Structures are given as structure tokens and as C-alpha cells.
mmCIF file of C-alpha atoms (C1' of nucleotides) in Angstrom:
data_model
loop_
_atom_site.group_PDB
_atom_site.id
_atom_site.type_symbol
_atom_site.label_atom_id
_atom_site.label_comp_id
_atom_site.label_asym_id
_atom_site.label_seq_id
_atom_site.Cartn_x
_atom_site.Cartn_y
_atom_site.Cartn_z
ATOM 1 C CA MET A 1 -16.304 14.922 -5.988
ATOM 2 C CA SER A 2 -15.955 11.559 -4.406
ATOM 3 C CA LYS A 3 -14.872 12.964 -1.088
ATOM 4 C CA GLU A 4 -18.225 12.938 0.642
ATOM 5 C CA GLY A 5 -19.096 9.557 -0.800
ATOM 6 C CA ALA A 6 -15.935 7.843 0.300
ATOM 7 C CA VAL A 7 -16.034 5.290 3.050
ATOM 8 C CA CYS A 8 -13.790 6.669 5.747
ATOM 9 C CA VAL A 9 -12.726 4.381 8.547
ATOM 10 C CA GLU A 10 -11.513 5.906 11.781
ATOM 11 C CA PRO A 11 -8.948 3.839 13.637
ATOM 12 C CA ASN A 12 -10.194 2.063 16.745
ATOM 13 C CA THR A 13 -13.791 3.177 16.692
ATOM 14 C CA PRO A 14 -15.301 1.475 19.751
ATOM 15 C CA GLU A 15 -18.341 0.150 17.943
ATOM 16 C CA ASN A 16 -16.123 -1.555 15.425
ATOM 17 C CA GLN A 17 -14.144 -3.535 17.922
ATOM 18 C CA HIS A 18 -13.776 -7.200 17.202
ATOM 19 C CA LEU A 19 -12.571 -9.415 19.932
ATOM 20 C CA GLU A 20 -11.325 -12.203 17.792
ATOM 21 C CA LEU A 21 -9.448 -12.483 14.607
ATOM 22 C CA LEU A 22 -11.804 -13.510 11.874
ATOM 23 C CA CYS A 23 -9.343 -14.740 9.307
ATOM 24 C CA THR A 24 -8.376 -18.377 9.564
ATOM 25 C CA GLY A 25 -7.284 -19.435 12.978
ATOM 26 C CA GLU A 26 -5.633 -22.780 12.304
ATOM 27 C CA LEU A 27 -2.571 -22.024 14.386
ATOM 28 C CA ARG A 28 -4.532 -20.155 16.976
ATOM 29 C CA GLU A 29 -5.731 -23.018 19.114
ATOM 30 C CA ALA A 30 -2.182 -24.026 19.998
ATOM 31 C CA VAL A 31 -1.442 -20.734 21.744
ATOM 32 C CA ASP A 32 -2.744 -19.607 25.094
ATOM 33 C CA GLU A 33 -2.184 -16.913 27.704
ATOM 34 C CA GLU A 34 1.546 -17.510 27.589
ATOM 35 C CA ASP A 35 1.558 -15.817 24.228
ATOM 36 C CA GLU A 36 4.611 -13.687 23.788
ATOM 37 C CA PHE A 37 2.532 -11.298 21.685
ATOM 38 C CA PRO A 38 -1.128 -10.861 22.526
ATOM 39 C CA PRO A 39 -3.405 -10.045 19.598
ATOM 40 C CA PRO A 40 -3.627 -6.332 18.789
ATOM 41 C CA ILE A 41 -7.207 -6.038 19.856
ATOM 42 C CA PRO A 42 -9.424 -4.235 19.396
ATOM 43 C CA TRP A 43 -9.480 -5.306 15.789
ATOM 44 C CA GLN A 44 -11.440 -3.179 13.444
ATOM 45 C CA LYS A 45 -13.124 -5.009 10.592
ATOM 46 C CA ILE A 46 -13.079 -3.272 7.237
ATOM 47 C CA GLU A 47 -15.363 -4.758 4.623
ATOM 48 C CA ALA A 48 -16.746 -3.923 1.229
ATOM 49 C CA LEU A 49 -17.718 -5.913 -1.860
ATOM 50 C CA GLY A 50 -14.821 -8.377 -2.174
ATOM 51 C CA LEU A 51 -12.740 -6.481 0.380
ATOM 52 C CA ASP A 52 -11.890 -7.985 3.744
ATOM 53 C CA CYS A 53 -9.353 -6.362 6.081
ATOM 54 C CA ASP A 54 -8.592 -6.242 9.780
ATOM 55 C CA TYR A 55 -6.887 -3.252 11.381
ATOM 56 C CA GLY A 56 -5.434 -2.811 14.841
ATOM 57 C CA LEU A 57 -2.551 -1.492 16.905
ATOM 58 C CA LEU A 58 0.154 -4.106 17.173
ATOM 59 C CA PHE A 59 2.808 -2.183 19.123
ATOM 60 C CA SER A 60 2.759 0.395 21.906
ATOM 61 C CA GLN A 61 4.069 3.808 20.921
ATOM 62 C CA GLU A 62 7.288 3.220 22.874
ATOM 63 C CA GLU A 63 7.946 -0.071 21.201
ATOM 64 C CA ALA A 64 7.025 1.283 17.799
ATOM 65 C CA ASN A 65 9.500 4.131 18.335
ATOM 66 C CA ARG A 66 12.228 1.692 19.208
ATOM 67 C CA LEU A 67 11.493 -0.535 16.218
ATOM 68 C CA PHE A 68 11.443 2.426 13.843
ATOM 69 C CA LEU A 69 14.893 3.535 14.994
ATOM 70 C CA GLN A 70 16.290 0.023 14.800
ATOM 71 C CA LEU A 71 15.017 -0.416 11.270
ATOM 72 C CA GLU A 72 16.457 2.929 10.244
ATOM 73 C CA ASP A 73 19.762 1.575 11.446
ATOM 74 C CA GLU A 74 19.513 -1.969 10.081
ATOM 75 C CA VAL A 75 17.613 -2.044 6.803
ATOM 76 C CA GLU A 76 19.591 -1.926 3.561
ATOM 77 C CA TYR A 77 17.579 -0.523 0.690
ATOM 78 C CA PHE A 78 18.086 -1.240 -2.988
ATOM 79 C CA THR A 79 19.787 1.334 -5.163
ATOM 80 C CA GLY A 80 20.537 1.823 -8.836
ATOM 81 C CA GLU A 81 18.910 -0.570 -11.295
ATOM 82 C CA GLN A 82 17.254 -2.518 -8.478
ATOM 83 C CA ALA A 83 15.399 0.644 -7.442
ATOM 84 C CA LYS A 84 13.803 1.016 -10.899
ATOM 85 C CA VAL A 85 10.614 -0.410 -12.379
ATOM 86 C CA GLN A 86 9.389 -0.643 -15.943
ATOM 87 C CA VAL A 87 5.886 0.681 -16.547
ATOM 88 C CA PHE A 88 4.421 1.127 -20.033
ATOM 89 C CA GLY A 89 7.822 0.418 -21.472
ATOM 90 C CA LYS A 90 9.581 3.192 -19.578
ATOM 91 C CA MET A 91 11.991 2.914 -16.680
ATOM 92 C CA HIS A 92 11.313 4.922 -13.549
ATOM 93 C CA SER A 93 13.068 5.245 -10.228
ATOM 94 C CA VAL A 94 10.446 4.323 -7.651
ATOM 95 C CA PRO A 95 9.287 7.302 -5.552
ATOM 96 C CA ARG A 96 10.300 5.626 -2.274
ATOM 97 C CA LYS A 97 12.957 3.161 -1.075
ATOM 98 C CA GLN A 98 12.504 -0.600 -1.123
ATOM 99 C CA ALA A 99 14.107 -3.604 0.511
ATOM 100 C CA THR A 100 13.273 -7.308 0.683
ATOM 101 C CA TYR A 101 14.079 -9.807 3.420
ATOM 102 C CA GLY A 102 13.043 -13.410 3.761
ATOM 103 C CA ASP A 103 13.980 -17.066 3.836
ATOM 104 C CA LYS A 104 17.000 -18.021 1.810
ATOM 105 C CA GLY A 105 16.555 -18.151 -1.940
ATOM 106 C CA LEU A 106 13.250 -16.308 -2.192
ATOM 107 C CA VAL A 107 12.844 -13.742 -4.981
ATOM 108 C CA TYR A 108 10.011 -11.265 -5.397
ATOM 109 C CA SER A 109 9.272 -9.815 -8.829
ATOM 110 C CA PHE A 110 7.012 -7.040 -10.099
ATOM 111 C CA SER A 111 7.059 -4.518 -12.901
ATOM 112 C CA GLY A 112 10.286 -5.773 -14.350
ATOM 113 C CA VAL A 113 12.343 -5.896 -11.140
ATOM 114 C CA HIS A 114 13.488 -9.045 -9.415
ATOM 115 C CA LEU A 115 14.433 -8.554 -5.793
ATOM 116 C CA ALA A 116 16.288 -11.300 -3.915
ATOM 117 C CA ALA A 117 15.512 -11.587 -0.226
ATOM 118 C CA ARG A 118 18.261 -10.653 2.199
ATOM 119 C CA VAL A 119 18.726 -12.677 5.386
ATOM 120 C CA TRP A 120 16.341 -11.747 8.221
ATOM 121 C CA THR A 121 17.677 -9.213 10.732
ATOM 122 C CA PRO A 122 16.891 -9.595 14.468
ATOM 123 C CA THR A 123 14.436 -6.691 14.403
ATOM 124 C CA LEU A 124 12.619 -8.046 11.369
ATOM 125 C CA GLU A 125 12.363 -11.486 12.956
ATOM 126 C CA TYR A 126 10.979 -9.875 16.090
ATOM 127 C CA ILE A 127 8.311 -8.033 14.112
ATOM 128 C CA ARG A 128 7.525 -11.118 12.081
ATOM 129 C CA ASN A 129 6.994 -13.109 15.285
ATOM 130 C CA ALA A 130 4.724 -10.385 16.614
ATOM 131 C CA VAL A 131 2.621 -10.523 13.450
ATOM 132 C CA THR A 132 2.419 -14.295 13.597
ATOM 133 C CA GLY A 133 1.457 -14.203 17.266
ATOM 134 C CA ALA A 134 -1.301 -11.734 16.504
ATOM 135 C CA THR A 135 -2.664 -13.378 13.386
ATOM 136 C CA GLY A 136 -1.855 -17.063 13.513
ATOM 137 C CA HIS A 137 -0.293 -16.821 10.071
ATOM 138 C CA THR A 138 3.311 -17.521 9.192
ATOM 139 C CA PHE A 139 5.284 -15.509 6.650
ATOM 140 C CA ASN A 140 8.517 -16.227 4.820
ATOM 141 C CA PHE A 141 9.109 -12.842 3.195
ATOM 142 C CA VAL A 142 8.764 -9.117 3.801
ATOM 143 C CA LEU A 143 8.784 -6.205 1.370
ATOM 144 C CA ILE A 144 9.827 -2.961 3.033
ATOM 145 C CA ASN A 145 8.795 0.382 1.583
ATOM 146 C CA ARG A 146 10.297 3.534 3.092
ATOM 147 C CA TYR A 147 8.520 6.836 2.423
ATOM 148 C CA LYS A 148 10.907 9.556 3.560
ATOM 149 C CA ASP A 149 8.170 12.215 3.605
ATOM 150 C CA GLY A 150 4.746 12.993 2.165
ATOM 151 C CA GLN A 151 6.100 13.289 -1.356
ATOM 152 C CA ASP A 152 7.194 9.677 -1.446
ATOM 153 C CA HIS A 153 4.275 7.479 -2.469
ATOM 154 C CA ILE A 154 3.135 4.385 -4.329
ATOM 155 C CA GLY A 155 0.643 4.294 -7.173
ATOM 156 C CA GLU A 156 -2.416 2.084 -7.454
ATOM 157 C CA HIS A 157 -1.633 -1.588 -7.774
ATOM 158 C CA ARG A 158 -2.663 -5.020 -6.592
ATOM 159 C CA ASP A 159 -0.408 -7.511 -4.845
ATOM 160 C CA ASP A 160 -1.396 -10.195 -7.283
ATOM 161 C CA GLU A 161 1.961 -11.701 -8.091
ATOM 162 C CA ARG A 162 1.786 -15.319 -9.098
ATOM 163 C CA GLU A 163 4.305 -16.464 -6.528
ATOM 164 C CA LEU A 164 2.172 -15.271 -3.596
ATOM 165 C CA ASP A 165 0.198 -17.882 -1.694
ATOM 166 C CA PRO A 166 -3.382 -16.828 -2.524
ATOM 167 C CA SER A 167 -4.776 -18.264 0.697
ATOM 168 C CA CYS A 168 -2.477 -16.212 2.941
ATOM 169 C CA PRO A 169 -3.305 -12.651 3.934
ATOM 170 C CA ILE A 170 -0.741 -9.899 3.492
ATOM 171 C CA ALA A 171 0.177 -8.278 6.806
ATOM 172 C CA SER A 172 1.128 -4.600 6.591
ATOM 173 C CA VAL A 173 2.960 -3.065 9.559
ATOM 174 C CA SER A 174 3.322 0.732 9.736
ATOM 175 C CA LEU A 175 6.017 2.583 11.673
ATOM 176 C CA GLY A 176 6.673 6.324 11.749
ATOM 177 C CA ALA A 177 4.549 8.983 10.077
ATOM 178 C CA ALA A 178 0.838 8.187 9.732
ATOM 179 C CA ARG A 179 -0.247 8.112 6.090
ATOM 180 C CA ASP A 180 -3.531 7.904 4.210
ATOM 181 C CA PHE A 181 -4.160 4.627 2.420
ATOM 182 C CA VAL A 182 -6.725 4.181 -0.339
ATOM 183 C CA PHE A 183 -8.439 1.104 -1.764
ATOM 184 C CA ARG A 184 -10.271 1.306 -5.102
ATOM 185 C CA HIS A 185 -12.300 -1.463 -6.692
ATOM 186 C CA LYS A 186 -10.997 -2.529 -10.096
ATOM 187 C CA ASP A 187 -14.321 -1.846 -11.793
ATOM 188 C CA ALA A 188 -14.293 1.669 -10.343
ATOM 189 C CA ARG A 189 -11.008 2.303 -12.190
ATOM 190 C CA LYS A 190 -12.192 1.201 -15.607
ATOM 191 C CA GLU A 191 -15.732 2.534 -15.525
ATOM 192 C CA PRO A 192 -15.704 5.289 -12.922
ATOM 193 C CA LYS A 193 -18.961 6.746 -14.190
ATOM 194 C CA LYS A 194 -20.942 3.533 -14.213
ATOM 195 C CA CYS A 195 -19.435 1.989 -11.128
ATOM 196 C CA GLN A 196 -20.947 3.031 -7.833
ATOM 197 C CA ILE A 197 -18.364 1.314 -5.645
ATOM 198 C CA GLU A 198 -16.757 4.030 -3.534
ATOM 199 C CA PRO A 199 -13.125 3.993 -2.499
ATOM 200 C CA VAL A 200 -12.243 2.848 1.011
ATOM 201 C CA LYS A 201 -9.860 5.194 2.805
ATOM 202 C CA LEU A 202 -8.081 4.806 6.102
ATOM 203 C CA GLU A 203 -5.121 6.218 7.979
ATOM 204 C CA LEU A 204 -2.328 3.845 8.885
ATOM 205 C CA ALA A 205 -0.984 4.775 12.307
ATOM 206 C CA HIS A 206 2.416 4.327 13.941
ATOM 207 C CA GLY A 207 2.597 0.776 15.266
ATOM 208 C CA SER A 208 -0.481 -0.451 13.397
ATOM 209 C CA LEU A 209 -1.146 -3.687 11.569
ATOM 210 C CA LEU A 210 -3.434 -3.969 8.539
ATOM 211 C CA LEU A 211 -4.344 -7.475 7.418
ATOM 212 C CA MET A 212 -5.471 -7.775 3.830
ATOM 213 C CA ASN A 213 -7.362 -11.033 3.613
ATOM 214 C CA PRO A 214 -8.263 -12.848 0.419
ATOM 215 C CA PRO A 215 -9.890 -12.050 -1.900
ATOM 216 C CA THR A 216 -9.132 -8.359 -1.285
ATOM 217 C CA ASN A 217 -6.175 -8.273 -3.639
ATOM 218 C CA THR A 218 -8.168 -9.860 -6.436
ATOM 219 C CA TYR A 219 -10.699 -7.053 -6.652
ATOM 220 C CA TRP A 220 -9.164 -3.998 -5.027
ATOM 221 C CA TYR A 221 -6.216 -1.811 -5.949
ATOM 222 C CA HIS A 222 -4.465 0.130 -3.221
ATOM 223 C CA SER A 223 -2.210 3.160 -3.122
ATOM 224 C CA LEU A 224 -0.406 5.495 -0.749
ATOM 225 C CA PRO A 225 -1.046 8.951 -2.220
ATOM 226 C CA VAL A 226 1.136 12.042 -1.914
ATOM 227 C CA ARG A 227 0.441 14.075 1.233
ATOM 228 C CA ARG A 228 2.528 17.203 1.104
ATOM 229 C CA LYS A 229 1.827 18.141 4.710
ATOM 230 C CA VAL A 230 3.636 15.033 5.947
ATOM 231 C CA LYS A 231 7.267 15.935 6.667
ATOM 232 C CA THR A 232 8.535 12.795 8.371
ATOM 233 C CA THR A 233 9.332 9.228 7.426
ATOM 234 C CA ARG A 234 7.109 6.154 7.333
ATOM 235 C CA ILE A 235 8.400 2.612 7.090
ATOM 236 C CA ASN A 236 5.957 -0.023 5.864
ATOM 237 C CA LEU A 237 6.576 -3.757 6.111
ATOM 238 C CA THR A 238 4.335 -6.095 4.143
ATOM 239 C CA PHE A 239 4.767 -9.677 5.272
ATOM 240 C CA ARG A 240 3.857 -12.265 2.664
ATOM 241 C CA ARG A 241 3.993 -15.970 1.990
ATOM 242 C CA ILE A 242 5.800 -16.876 -1.182
ATOM 243 C CA VAL A 243 5.159 -20.349 -2.550
ATOM 244 C CA ARG A 244 8.433 -22.141 -3.009
ATOM 245 C CA GLY A 245 9.146 -23.893 -6.276
ATOM 246 C CA CYS A 246 6.237 -22.161 -7.932
ATOM 247 C CA GLN A 247 8.047 -20.479 -10.752
ATOM 248 C CA LYS A 248 6.487 -17.660 -12.628
ATOM 249 C CA ARG A 249 4.753 -19.144 -15.600
ATOM 250 C CA LYS A 250 2.927 -17.593 -18.477
ATOM 251 C CA LYS A 251 -0.828 -17.719 -18.184
ATOM 252 C CA ASP A 252 -2.632 -20.360 -20.204
ATOM 253 C "C1'" DT B 1 -7.874 36.442 -4.177
ATOM 254 C "C1'" DT B 2 -4.415 33.408 -4.811
ATOM 255 C "C1'" DG B 3 -1.337 29.892 -3.943
ATOM 256 C "C1'" DT B 4 -1.418 25.054 -2.462
ATOM 257 C "C1'" DC B 5 -3.211 20.691 -2.523
ATOM 258 C "C1'" DT B 6 -5.898 16.699 -4.108
ATOM 259 C "C1'" DA B 7 -8.614 13.731 -7.159
ATOM 260 C "C1'" DC B 8 -9.187 12.364 -11.455
ATOM 261 C "C1'" DA B 9 -8.389 11.444 -16.384
ATOM 262 C "C1'" DG B 10 -5.479 10.092 -19.648
ATOM 263 C "C1'" DG B 11 -0.951 8.899 -21.846
ATOM 264 C "C1'" DT B 12 2.846 5.723 -22.747
ATOM 265 C "C1'" DT B 13 4.489 0.372 -24.992
ATOM 266 C "C1'" DT B 14 5.496 -4.271 -24.142
ATOM 267 C "C1'" DA C 1 -5.371 -7.200 -21.333
ATOM 268 C "C1'" DA C 2 -3.238 -4.603 -18.181
ATOM 269 C "C1'" DA C 3 0.322 -2.191 -16.103
ATOM 270 C "C1'" DA C 4 3.939 -1.068 -8.261
ATOM 271 C "C1'" DC C 5 4.916 5.063 -13.792
ATOM 272 C "C1'" DC C 6 4.056 9.945 -15.071
ATOM 273 C "C1'" DT C 7 1.803 14.699 -16.055
ATOM 274 C "C1'" DG C 8 -2.013 18.029 -16.611
ATOM 275 C "C1'" DT C 9 -6.041 20.091 -15.052
ATOM 276 C "C1'" DA C 10 -10.042 21.633 -12.548
ATOM 277 C "C1'" DG C 11 -11.976 22.505 -8.343
ATOM 278 C "C1'" DA C 12 -11.606 22.665 -3.169
ATOM 279 C "C1'" DC C 13 -9.726 24.926 0.459
ATOM 280 C "C1'" DA C 14 -7.503 28.305 3.529
#
DNA sequence: TTGTCTACAGGTTT
DNA sequence: AAAACCTGTAGACA
């Protein structure tokens, strides 16, 4: 069993507090105590070989509750063919709901689907500003995944799409039901017996922000496994930076 | 014990 | 080469 060997990270462990954001702070010096959104300290640093994440609470419980309800009211999820992916040649309806919002004209593609960004809603712009205020990074796109209960899930994958800016972290905001989240190193997938790199597991809480810094998505897969005990809904927003004009091209 | 749950391995085809 | 999927199975747990 890998259970006892797994690296488990408890949210907000005092000894893991980090008072400053470690990932690039270019935009940081311009802001001061008049910040509309203070950083979600204490940050918790999560590190492993090639993995670099920061985790913290971005919203109070009251505000997170409000945002969850607003998103349940506002967000339009894809249906029909746009809610299907092609894996190993077969079409599947994804075991969750998905939506994309972002700057005009942006398209996000994976596993045979091409999802055009809808225009930002007020709530999504508010959350995006909060993430930018907390991280110093700007984002032009968000992928929303809605897991109605513990049976909804997402399989192991990397966010390694070509159109993503490789220097920009991916910012993952969680609202609603807390869910387990698992990272696995790519070598641990192929050669599980040889590879000693243990999975990294954490729980993503209501109102939390997980920053996945480069090169995390180059080496680590992540998934949101089934948890049958969970009976309520989680909404996840992953803010990204898509490089404009960088069309998908075949590798050399 | 026994039913429920999870982790893991392995399959598919472009 | 690698995949944002699935199912089956064995072992853990209550």
C-alpha cells in the first residue's frame, strides 16, 4: 500500500506558514497596504522533486459561501458534444460539468474538445481580481469544473496544453465541498515499482487557493479522485494565461 | 463477516 | 509516445 508512504499535507499547519509569496513577484512591488485583496497568508509551501505549489485560504467562509451561490446562479456549463472528450479513440461524457470564461476570442482545447471562452461575469472578474491581488499574476482565462458530489471526478492529467504560458502558474480556487487532490510524478506512473517518488496528497478546502508553479505541470499529473462519502457540490476555478496568437502546432 | 470504499493495474486507438 | 476515459480486482476498513 502506498497509503502510509504518501506525503500528506494538512492545510494551514503553523510550521509551514510562509509570509511571502515565493513565486515571481514582478507586479507585487506596485501594491501596498491599500490592496483591495490582501494575500491569503499564511501560505503553505508544498514541494517535491519538480513540484512547487503554494496553498492558502483566499476567502473567508462567509465570502466563499456567497461566491459559491453566485456562481451556481451565473455559470453556464457546456452540454452535449461540448461536454465530451475523446480518449483512446472513444468518446466519453466527462464525469463533471465544465465551463470556460475569458478574454474575447480565447479557445482552450484538450482531448479533442475545443471550448470557446464566454465573456467574464461580474463574480468571475471579482474572483480573478482577488487571485491577482494575492499572487501578483494576471490571468486571461478560467476553466471551471463543477463536481456535483463525490462521484464526479477527474482522472490523472497534466495541464500541459501548448497554448498555456509556461512561465505563468495555474491558480486553482475551490468553493463548496472539500475534496482530496492527488499529485503523482510521471515516472511513478510508468514505472511504479522502480520509482520511489511518492504521491503528494492534500485536501482543497472551501475558499482555498492552490498555486501550481512551473515546472509542476511538466513532471506531475494531478487528479480529483472519487470520494463516495462526499454528498455536496464543489466548484473549482483554474485561472490560466493563454498565449494569444500561439496556435496549436504539431511538435517538431 | 460482509458490504463499501479505495488504490492500482491494465485496456482501448488515434 | 502518450492520452482530462473506463473497468476489474484485491485488500483495507468498519
